[in-house]
Short mmCIF file of C-alpha atoms and ligand atoms in Angstrom, two decimals:
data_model
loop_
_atom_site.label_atom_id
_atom_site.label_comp_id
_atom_site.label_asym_id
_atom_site.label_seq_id
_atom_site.Cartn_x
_atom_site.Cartn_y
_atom_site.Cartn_z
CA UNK A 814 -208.44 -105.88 -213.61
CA UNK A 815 -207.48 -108.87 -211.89
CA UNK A 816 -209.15 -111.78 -213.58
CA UNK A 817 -210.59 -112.79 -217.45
CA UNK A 818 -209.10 -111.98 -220.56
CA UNK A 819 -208.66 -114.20 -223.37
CA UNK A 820 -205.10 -116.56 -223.70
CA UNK A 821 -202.96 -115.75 -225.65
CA UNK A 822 -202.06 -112.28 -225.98
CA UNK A 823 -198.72 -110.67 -226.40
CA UNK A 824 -196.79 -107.31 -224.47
CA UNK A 825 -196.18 -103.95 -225.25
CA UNK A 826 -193.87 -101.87 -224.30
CA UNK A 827 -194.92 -98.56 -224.56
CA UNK A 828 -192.97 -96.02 -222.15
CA UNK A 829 -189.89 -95.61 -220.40
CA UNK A 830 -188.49 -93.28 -217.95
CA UNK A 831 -185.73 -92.90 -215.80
CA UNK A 832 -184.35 -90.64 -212.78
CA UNK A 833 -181.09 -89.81 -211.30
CA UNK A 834 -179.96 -87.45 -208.47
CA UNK A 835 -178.43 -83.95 -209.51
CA UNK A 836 -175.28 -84.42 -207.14
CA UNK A 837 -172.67 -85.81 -209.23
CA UNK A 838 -169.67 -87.34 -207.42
CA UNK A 839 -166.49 -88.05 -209.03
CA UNK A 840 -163.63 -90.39 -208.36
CA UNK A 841 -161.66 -87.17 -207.38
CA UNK A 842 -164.37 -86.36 -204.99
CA UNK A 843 -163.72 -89.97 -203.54
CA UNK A 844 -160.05 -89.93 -203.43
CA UNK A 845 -160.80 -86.48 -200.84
CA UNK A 846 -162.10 -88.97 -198.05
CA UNK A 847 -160.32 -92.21 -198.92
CA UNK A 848 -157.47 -94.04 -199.93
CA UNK A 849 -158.16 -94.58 -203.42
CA UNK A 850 -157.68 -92.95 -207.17
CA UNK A 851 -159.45 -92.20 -210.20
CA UNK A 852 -157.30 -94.33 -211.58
CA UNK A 853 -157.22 -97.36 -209.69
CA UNK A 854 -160.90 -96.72 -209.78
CA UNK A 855 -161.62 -96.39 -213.74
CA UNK A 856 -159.16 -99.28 -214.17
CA UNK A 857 -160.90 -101.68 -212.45
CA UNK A 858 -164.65 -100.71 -212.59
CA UNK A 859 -165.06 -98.50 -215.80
CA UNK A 860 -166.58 -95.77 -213.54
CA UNK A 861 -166.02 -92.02 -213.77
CA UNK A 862 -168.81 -90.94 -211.70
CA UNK A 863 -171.82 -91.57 -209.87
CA UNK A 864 -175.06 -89.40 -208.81
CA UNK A 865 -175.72 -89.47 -205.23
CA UNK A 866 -178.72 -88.32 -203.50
CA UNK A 867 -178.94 -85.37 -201.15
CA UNK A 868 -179.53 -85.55 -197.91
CA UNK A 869 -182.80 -83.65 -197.97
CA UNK A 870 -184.97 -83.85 -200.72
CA UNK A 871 -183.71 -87.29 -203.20
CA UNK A 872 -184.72 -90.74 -201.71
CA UNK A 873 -185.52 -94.26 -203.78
CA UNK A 874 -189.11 -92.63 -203.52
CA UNK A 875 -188.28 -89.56 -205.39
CA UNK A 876 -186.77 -91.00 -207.91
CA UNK A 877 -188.74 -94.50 -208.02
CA UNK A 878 -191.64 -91.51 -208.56
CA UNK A 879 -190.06 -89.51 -211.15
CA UNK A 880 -189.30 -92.28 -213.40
CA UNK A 881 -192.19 -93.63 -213.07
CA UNK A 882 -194.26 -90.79 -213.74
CA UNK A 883 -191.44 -89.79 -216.95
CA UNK A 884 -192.57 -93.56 -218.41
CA UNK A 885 -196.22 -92.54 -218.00
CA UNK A 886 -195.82 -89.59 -219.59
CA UNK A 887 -194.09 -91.04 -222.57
CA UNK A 888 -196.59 -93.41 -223.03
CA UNK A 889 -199.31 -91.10 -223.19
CA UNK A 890 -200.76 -92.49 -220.11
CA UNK A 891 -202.05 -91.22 -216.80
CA UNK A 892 -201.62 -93.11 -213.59
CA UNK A 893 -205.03 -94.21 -213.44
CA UNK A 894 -204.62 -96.37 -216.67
CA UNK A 895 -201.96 -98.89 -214.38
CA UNK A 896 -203.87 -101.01 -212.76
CA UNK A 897 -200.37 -102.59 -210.99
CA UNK A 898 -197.05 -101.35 -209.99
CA UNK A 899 -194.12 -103.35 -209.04
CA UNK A 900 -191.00 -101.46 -207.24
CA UNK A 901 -187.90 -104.14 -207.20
CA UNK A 902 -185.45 -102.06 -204.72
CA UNK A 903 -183.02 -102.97 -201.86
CA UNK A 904 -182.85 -99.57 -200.60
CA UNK A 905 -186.43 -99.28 -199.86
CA UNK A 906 -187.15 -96.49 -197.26
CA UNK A 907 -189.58 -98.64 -195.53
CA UNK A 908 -190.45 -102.06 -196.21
CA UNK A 909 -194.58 -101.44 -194.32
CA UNK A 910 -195.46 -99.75 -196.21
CA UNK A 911 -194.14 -100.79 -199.34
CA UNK A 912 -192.35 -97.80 -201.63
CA UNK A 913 -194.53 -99.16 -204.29
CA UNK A 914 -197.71 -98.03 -202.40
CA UNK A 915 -196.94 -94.50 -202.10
CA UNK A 916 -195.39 -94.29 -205.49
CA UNK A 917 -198.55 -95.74 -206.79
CA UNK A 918 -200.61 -92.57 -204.78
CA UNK A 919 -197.85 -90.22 -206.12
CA UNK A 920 -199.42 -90.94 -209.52
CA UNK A 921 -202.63 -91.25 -208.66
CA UNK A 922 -203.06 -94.96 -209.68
CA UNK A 923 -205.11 -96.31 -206.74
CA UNK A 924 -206.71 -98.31 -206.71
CA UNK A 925 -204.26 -100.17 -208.94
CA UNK A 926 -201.92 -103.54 -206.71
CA UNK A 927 -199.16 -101.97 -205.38
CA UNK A 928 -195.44 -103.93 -204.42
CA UNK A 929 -192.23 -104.11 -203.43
CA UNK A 930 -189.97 -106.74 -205.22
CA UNK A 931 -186.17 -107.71 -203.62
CA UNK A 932 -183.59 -109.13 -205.84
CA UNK A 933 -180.80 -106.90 -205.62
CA UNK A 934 -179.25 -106.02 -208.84
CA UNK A 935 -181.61 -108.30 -210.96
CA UNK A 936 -184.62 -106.36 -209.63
CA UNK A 937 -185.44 -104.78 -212.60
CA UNK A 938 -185.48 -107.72 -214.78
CA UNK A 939 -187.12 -109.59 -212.38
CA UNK A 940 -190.18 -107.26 -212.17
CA UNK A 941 -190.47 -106.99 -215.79
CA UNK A 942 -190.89 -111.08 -216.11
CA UNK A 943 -193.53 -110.90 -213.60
CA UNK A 944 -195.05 -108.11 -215.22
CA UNK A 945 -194.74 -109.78 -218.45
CA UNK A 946 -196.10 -113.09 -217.44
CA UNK A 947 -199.13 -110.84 -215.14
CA UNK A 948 -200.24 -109.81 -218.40
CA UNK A 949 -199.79 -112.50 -220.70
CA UNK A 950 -202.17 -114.31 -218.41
CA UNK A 951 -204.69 -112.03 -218.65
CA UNK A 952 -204.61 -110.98 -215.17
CA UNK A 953 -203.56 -107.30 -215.64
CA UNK A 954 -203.81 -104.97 -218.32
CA UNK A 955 -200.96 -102.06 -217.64
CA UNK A 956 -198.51 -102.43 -215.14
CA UNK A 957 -195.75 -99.99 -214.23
CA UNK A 958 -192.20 -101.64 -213.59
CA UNK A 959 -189.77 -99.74 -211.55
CA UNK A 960 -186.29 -100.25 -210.24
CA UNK A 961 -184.35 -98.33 -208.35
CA UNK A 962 -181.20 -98.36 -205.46
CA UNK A 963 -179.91 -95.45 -203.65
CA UNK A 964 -176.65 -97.24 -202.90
CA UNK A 965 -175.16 -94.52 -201.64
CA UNK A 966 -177.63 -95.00 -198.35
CA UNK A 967 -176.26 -98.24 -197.94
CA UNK A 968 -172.42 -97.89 -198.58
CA UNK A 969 -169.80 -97.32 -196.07
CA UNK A 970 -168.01 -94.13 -197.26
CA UNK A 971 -165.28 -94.60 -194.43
CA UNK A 972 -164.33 -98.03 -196.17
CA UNK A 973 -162.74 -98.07 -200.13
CA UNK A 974 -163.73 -101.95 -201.37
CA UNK A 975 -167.17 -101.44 -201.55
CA UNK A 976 -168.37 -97.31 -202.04
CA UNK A 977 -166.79 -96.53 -204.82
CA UNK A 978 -168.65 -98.94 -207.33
CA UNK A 979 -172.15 -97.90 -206.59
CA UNK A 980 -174.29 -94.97 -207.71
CA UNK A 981 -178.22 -93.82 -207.40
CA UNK A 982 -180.51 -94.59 -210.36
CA UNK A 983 -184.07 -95.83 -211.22
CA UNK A 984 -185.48 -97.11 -214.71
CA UNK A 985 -189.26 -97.44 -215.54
CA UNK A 986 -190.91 -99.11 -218.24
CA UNK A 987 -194.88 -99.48 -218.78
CA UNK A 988 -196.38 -102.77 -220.04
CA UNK A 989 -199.93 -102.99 -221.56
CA UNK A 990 -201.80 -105.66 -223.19
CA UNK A 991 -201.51 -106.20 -226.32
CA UNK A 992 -203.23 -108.52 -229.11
CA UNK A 993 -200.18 -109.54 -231.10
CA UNK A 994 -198.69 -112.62 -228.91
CA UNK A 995 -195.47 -112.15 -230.40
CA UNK A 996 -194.79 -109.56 -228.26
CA UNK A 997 -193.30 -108.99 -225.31
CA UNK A 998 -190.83 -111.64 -223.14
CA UNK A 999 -190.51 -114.41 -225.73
CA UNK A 1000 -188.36 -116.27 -223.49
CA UNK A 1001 -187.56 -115.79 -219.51
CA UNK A 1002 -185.56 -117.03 -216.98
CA UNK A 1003 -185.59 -115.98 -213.03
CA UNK A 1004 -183.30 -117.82 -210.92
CA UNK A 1005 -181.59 -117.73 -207.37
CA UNK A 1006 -179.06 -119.86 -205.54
CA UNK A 1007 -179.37 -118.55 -201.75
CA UNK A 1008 -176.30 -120.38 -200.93
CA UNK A 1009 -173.97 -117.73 -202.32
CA UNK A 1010 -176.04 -115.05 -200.04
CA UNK A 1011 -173.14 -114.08 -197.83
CA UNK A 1012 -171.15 -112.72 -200.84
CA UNK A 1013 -173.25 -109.35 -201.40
CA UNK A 1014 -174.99 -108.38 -198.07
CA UNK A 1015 -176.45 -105.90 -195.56
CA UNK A 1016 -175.67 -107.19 -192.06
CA UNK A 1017 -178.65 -105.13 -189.43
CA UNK A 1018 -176.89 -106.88 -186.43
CA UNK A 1019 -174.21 -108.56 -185.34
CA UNK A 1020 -175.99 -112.11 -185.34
CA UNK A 1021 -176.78 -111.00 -189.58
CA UNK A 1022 -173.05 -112.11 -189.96
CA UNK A 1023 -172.24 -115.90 -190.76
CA UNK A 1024 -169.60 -117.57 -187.96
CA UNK A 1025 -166.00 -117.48 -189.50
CA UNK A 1026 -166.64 -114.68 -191.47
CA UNK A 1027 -163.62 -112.19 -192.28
CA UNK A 1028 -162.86 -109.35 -190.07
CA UNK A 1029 -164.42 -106.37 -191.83
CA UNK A 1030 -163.64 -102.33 -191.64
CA UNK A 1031 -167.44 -101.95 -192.91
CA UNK A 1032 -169.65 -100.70 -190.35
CA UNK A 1033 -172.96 -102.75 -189.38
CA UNK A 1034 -175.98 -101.55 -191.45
CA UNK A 1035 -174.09 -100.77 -194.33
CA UNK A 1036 -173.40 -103.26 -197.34
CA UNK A 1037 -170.42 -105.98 -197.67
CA UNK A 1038 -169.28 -107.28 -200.65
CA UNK A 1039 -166.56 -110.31 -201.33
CA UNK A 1040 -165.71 -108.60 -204.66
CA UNK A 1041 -164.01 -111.36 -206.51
CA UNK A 1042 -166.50 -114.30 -205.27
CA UNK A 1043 -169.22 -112.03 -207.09
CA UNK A 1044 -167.08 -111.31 -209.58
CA UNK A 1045 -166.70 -114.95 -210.55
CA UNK A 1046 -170.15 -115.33 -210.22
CA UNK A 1047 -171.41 -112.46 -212.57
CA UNK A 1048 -168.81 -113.52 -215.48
CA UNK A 1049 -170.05 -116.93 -215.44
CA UNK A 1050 -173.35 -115.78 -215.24
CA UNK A 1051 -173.62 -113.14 -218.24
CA UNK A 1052 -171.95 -115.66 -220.77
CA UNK A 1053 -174.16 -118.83 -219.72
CA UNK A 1054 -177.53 -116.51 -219.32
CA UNK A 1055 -176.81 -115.28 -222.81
CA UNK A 1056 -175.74 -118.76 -224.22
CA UNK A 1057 -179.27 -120.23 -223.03
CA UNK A 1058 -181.21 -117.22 -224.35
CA UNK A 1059 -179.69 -117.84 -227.73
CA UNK A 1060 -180.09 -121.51 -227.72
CA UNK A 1061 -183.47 -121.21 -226.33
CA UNK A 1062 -185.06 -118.97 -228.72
CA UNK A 1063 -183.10 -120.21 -231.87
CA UNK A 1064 -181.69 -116.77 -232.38
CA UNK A 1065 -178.30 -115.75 -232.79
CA UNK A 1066 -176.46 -112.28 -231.38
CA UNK A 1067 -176.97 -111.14 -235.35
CA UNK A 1068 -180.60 -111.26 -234.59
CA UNK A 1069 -180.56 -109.20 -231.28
CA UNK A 1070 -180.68 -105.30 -231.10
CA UNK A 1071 -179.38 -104.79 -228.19
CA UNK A 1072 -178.25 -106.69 -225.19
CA UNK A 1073 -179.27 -104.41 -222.18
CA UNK A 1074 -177.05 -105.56 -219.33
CA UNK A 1075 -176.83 -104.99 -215.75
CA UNK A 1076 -173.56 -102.54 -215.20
CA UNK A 1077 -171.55 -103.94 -212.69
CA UNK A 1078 -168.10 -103.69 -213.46
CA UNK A 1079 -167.11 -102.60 -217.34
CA UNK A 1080 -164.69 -105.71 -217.23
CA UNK A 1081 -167.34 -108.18 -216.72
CA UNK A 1082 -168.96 -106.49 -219.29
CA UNK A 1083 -165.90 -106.86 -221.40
CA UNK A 1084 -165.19 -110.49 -220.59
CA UNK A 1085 -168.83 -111.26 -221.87
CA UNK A 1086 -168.59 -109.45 -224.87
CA UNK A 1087 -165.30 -111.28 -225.72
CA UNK A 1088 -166.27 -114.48 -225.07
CA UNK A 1089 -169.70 -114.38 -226.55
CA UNK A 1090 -168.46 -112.40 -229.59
CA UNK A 1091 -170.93 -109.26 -229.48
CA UNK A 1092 -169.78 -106.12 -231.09
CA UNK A 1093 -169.61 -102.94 -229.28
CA UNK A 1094 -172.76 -101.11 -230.61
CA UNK A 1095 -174.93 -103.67 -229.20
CA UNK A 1096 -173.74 -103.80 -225.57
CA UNK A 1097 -174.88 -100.30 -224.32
CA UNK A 1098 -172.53 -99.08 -221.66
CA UNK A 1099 -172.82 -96.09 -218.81
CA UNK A 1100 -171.51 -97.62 -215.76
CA UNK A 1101 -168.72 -94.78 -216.10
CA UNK A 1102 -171.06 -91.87 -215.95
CA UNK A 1103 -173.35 -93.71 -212.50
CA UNK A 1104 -171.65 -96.65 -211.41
CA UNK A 1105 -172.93 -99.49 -209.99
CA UNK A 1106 -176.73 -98.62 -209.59
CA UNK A 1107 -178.05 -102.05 -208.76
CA UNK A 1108 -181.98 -102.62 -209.36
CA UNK A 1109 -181.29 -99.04 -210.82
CA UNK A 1110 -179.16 -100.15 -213.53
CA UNK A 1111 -181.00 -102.30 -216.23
CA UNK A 1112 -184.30 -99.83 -216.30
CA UNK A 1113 -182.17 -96.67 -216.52
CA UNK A 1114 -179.87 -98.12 -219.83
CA UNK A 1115 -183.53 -98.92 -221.39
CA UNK A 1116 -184.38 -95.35 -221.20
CA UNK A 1117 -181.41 -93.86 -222.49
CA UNK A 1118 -181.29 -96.52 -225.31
CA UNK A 1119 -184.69 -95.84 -226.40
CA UNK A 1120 -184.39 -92.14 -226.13
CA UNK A 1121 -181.53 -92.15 -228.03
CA UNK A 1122 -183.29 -94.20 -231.29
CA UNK A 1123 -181.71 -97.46 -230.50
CA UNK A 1124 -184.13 -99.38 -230.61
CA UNK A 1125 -188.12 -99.58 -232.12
CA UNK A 1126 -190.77 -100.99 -232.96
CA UNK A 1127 -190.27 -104.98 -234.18
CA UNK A 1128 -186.57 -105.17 -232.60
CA UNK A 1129 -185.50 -107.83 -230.14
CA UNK A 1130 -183.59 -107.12 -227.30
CA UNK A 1131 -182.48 -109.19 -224.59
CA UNK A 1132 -182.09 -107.76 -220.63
CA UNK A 1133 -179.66 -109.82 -218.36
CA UNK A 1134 -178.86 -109.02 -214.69
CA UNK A 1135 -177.10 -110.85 -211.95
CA UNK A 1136 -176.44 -109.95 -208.33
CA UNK A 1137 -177.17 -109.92 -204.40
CA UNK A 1138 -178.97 -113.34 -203.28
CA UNK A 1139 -177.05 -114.43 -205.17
CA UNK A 1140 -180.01 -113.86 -208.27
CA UNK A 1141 -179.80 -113.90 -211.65
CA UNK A 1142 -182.68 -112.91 -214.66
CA UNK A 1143 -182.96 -112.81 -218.56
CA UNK A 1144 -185.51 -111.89 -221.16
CA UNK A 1145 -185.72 -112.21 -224.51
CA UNK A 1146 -188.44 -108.98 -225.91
CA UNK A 1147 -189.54 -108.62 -229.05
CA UNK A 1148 -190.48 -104.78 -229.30
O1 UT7 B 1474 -173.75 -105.68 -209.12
C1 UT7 B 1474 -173.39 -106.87 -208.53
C2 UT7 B 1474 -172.59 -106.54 -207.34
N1 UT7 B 1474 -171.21 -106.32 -207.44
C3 UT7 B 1474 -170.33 -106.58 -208.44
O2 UT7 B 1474 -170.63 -106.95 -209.52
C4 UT7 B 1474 -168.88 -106.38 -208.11
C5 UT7 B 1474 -167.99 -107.48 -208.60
N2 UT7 B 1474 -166.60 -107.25 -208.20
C6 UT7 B 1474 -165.85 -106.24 -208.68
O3 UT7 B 1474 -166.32 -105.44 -209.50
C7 UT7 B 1474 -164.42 -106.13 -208.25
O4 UT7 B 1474 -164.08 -107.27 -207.48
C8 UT7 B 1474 -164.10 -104.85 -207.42
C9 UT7 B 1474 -164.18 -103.63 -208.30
C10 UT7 B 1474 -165.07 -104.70 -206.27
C11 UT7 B 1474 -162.68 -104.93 -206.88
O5 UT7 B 1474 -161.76 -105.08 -207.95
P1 UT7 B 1474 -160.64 -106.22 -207.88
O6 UT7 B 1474 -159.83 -106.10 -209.11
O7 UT7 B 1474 -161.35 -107.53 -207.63
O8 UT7 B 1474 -159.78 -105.76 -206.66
P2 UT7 B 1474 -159.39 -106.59 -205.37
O9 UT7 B 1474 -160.53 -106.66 -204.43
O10 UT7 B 1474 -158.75 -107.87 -205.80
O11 UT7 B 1474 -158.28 -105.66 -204.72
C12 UT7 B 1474 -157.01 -105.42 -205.37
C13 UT7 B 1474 -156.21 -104.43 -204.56
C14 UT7 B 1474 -156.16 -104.77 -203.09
O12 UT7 B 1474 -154.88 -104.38 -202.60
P3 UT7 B 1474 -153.72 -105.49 -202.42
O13 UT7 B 1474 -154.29 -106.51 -201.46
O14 UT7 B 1474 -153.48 -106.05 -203.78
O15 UT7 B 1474 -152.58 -104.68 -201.88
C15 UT7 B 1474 -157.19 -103.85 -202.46
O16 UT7 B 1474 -156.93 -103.54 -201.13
O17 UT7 B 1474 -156.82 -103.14 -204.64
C16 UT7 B 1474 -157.06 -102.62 -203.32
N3 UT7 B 1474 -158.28 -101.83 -203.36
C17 UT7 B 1474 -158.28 -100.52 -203.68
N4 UT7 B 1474 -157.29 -99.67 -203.98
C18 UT7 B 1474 -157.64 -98.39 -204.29
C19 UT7 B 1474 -159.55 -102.25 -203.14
N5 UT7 B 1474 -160.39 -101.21 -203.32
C20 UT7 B 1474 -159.63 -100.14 -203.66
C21 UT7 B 1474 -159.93 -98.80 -203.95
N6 UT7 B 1474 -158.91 -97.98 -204.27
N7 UT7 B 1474 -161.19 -98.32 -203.96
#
């Protein structure tokens, strides 16, 4: 459906899904081919393990698929009933055509809109504010969210800094319209400041790499990071995101189910939690069981929340993300 429909009508969430790789690799795996430890590794990060794909049959396809497909199937739905599908990835296998496309054909949704979002680690929320506001407008009907990084494509496993915070992952969540405005992204925020770019990137060539940048040990075409700079930048982020969700919407942290947050680094996690005052059971955490898994990350926590009876029917929760662009998102959902 791409036009009609009658303003306003609210969002429902009605499946999730998620996928990661069987190969699990630990930090003792790590600490085989570089100079690094588990615990110099769960110290700073959090991070126990990560899933990795295999070389031969696991790709940001696969599992972009197989979540997908898992969300469908716990929504009762076929492919067929999406009539648009949004991939947010940075680890796309292709960018023509888009992964979305043939993810959309692996479910047999054509002829639903098919594409392929980039914004890093926000991906997820990103897509799910589009999709939000797609059908809120009356535009679409059902749309299929997905994000997903295989980081471990893009990580230099010759260089320490960088490899050992990322992981494989995607998250899916199906929208549909639904009567009751109340529903769905009660508040939203997308934002971006390019000038921060250089602090989380994936130079192709030499001429990708700003003049007077560091020396780096990081091969071209895989990813560089200036840890602390996005460091600073995600702990500043969570707590001001969160702030402004809460003083938007009138609610306080009491009010809020669960705050599903983009796992970075457990101590930024930490640091927010501390300064904003939220208790434990509502800041879900499994960064140390698959790392950093970028647009992966936010999608994958929703799953394995919901599974788990977290959260239902008439809860709010709020998603947050931050990363490469630099980007940052929020929502505020009432379930
Ligand atoms: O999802 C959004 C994208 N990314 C992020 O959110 C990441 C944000 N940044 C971080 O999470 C942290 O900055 C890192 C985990 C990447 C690094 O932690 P850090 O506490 O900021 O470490 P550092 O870069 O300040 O390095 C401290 C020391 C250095 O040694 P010296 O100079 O003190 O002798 C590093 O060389 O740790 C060394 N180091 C390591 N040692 C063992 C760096 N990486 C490793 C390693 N194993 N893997």
């Amino acid at each position: 459906m791409t036009s009609g429909g009658s303003l306003p009508c609210g969002v429902r969430l009605v499946g999730t899904g998620s996928a990661v790789p069987g190969r699990v690799l630990t930090n003792d795996d790590l600490s085989k081919i570089l100079d690094t430890s588990d615990e110099w590794i769960r110290q700073r990060t959090g991070i126990r393990e990560r899933r990795i794909c295999s070389e031969s049959d696991e790709s940001v396809f696969s599992l972009q698929r197989d979540a997908l497909q898992r969300a469908l199937d716990d929504a009762g739905m076929k492919g067929s009933d999406l009539d648009l599908i949004i991939c947010a990835s940075v680890t796309s296998e292709m960018t023509c055509p888009s992964n979305a496309c043939r993810v959309a054909a692996a479910v047999d949704a054509a002829p639903a809109g098919a594409f392929d979002m980039v914004a890093a680690c926000s991906g997820f929320v990103y897509a799910l504010n589009v999709a939000d506001s797609l059908v809120r407008c009356g535009r679409h009907r059902a749309i299929g969210v997905v994000g997903c990084d295989a980081m471990s494509k893009v990580v230099d496993f010759e260089e320490r800094t960088v490899s050992v915070l990322f992981g494989d992952a995607a998250g899916a969540a199906i929208v549909v319209r639904d009567d009751d405005p109340s529903k769905g992204s009660v508040y939203q925020t997308l934002n971006a400041d390019g000038s921060g770019w250089h602090s989380l990137y994936l130079p192709r060539r030499e001429t990708d790499i700003p003049a007077g940048s560091p020396e780096s040990d990081i091969r071209l075409g895989y990813l560089r990071m200036d840890g602390r700079d996005v460091y600073r930048f995600a702990v500043s982020k969570f707590k001001e995101v969160i702030e402004d969700a809460m003083a938007s919407t009138s609610l306080t942290p009491d009010d809020i189910a669960q705050f599903i947050c983009h796992q970075s680094n457990i101590r930024i996690i930490e640091s927010a939690k501390e300064k904003l005052g939220l208790p434990d059971d509502k800041v879900y955490i499994n960064i140390d069981r698959y790392g950093n898994t970028s647009g992966g990350s936010v999608g994958l926590c929703l799953d394995e929340i919901r599974r788990a009876g977290r959260i239902s029917d008439g809860d709010t929760i709020v998603f947050v993300a931050f990363g490469g662009g630099l980007t940052w998102a929020s929502s505020v959902w009432n379930l």
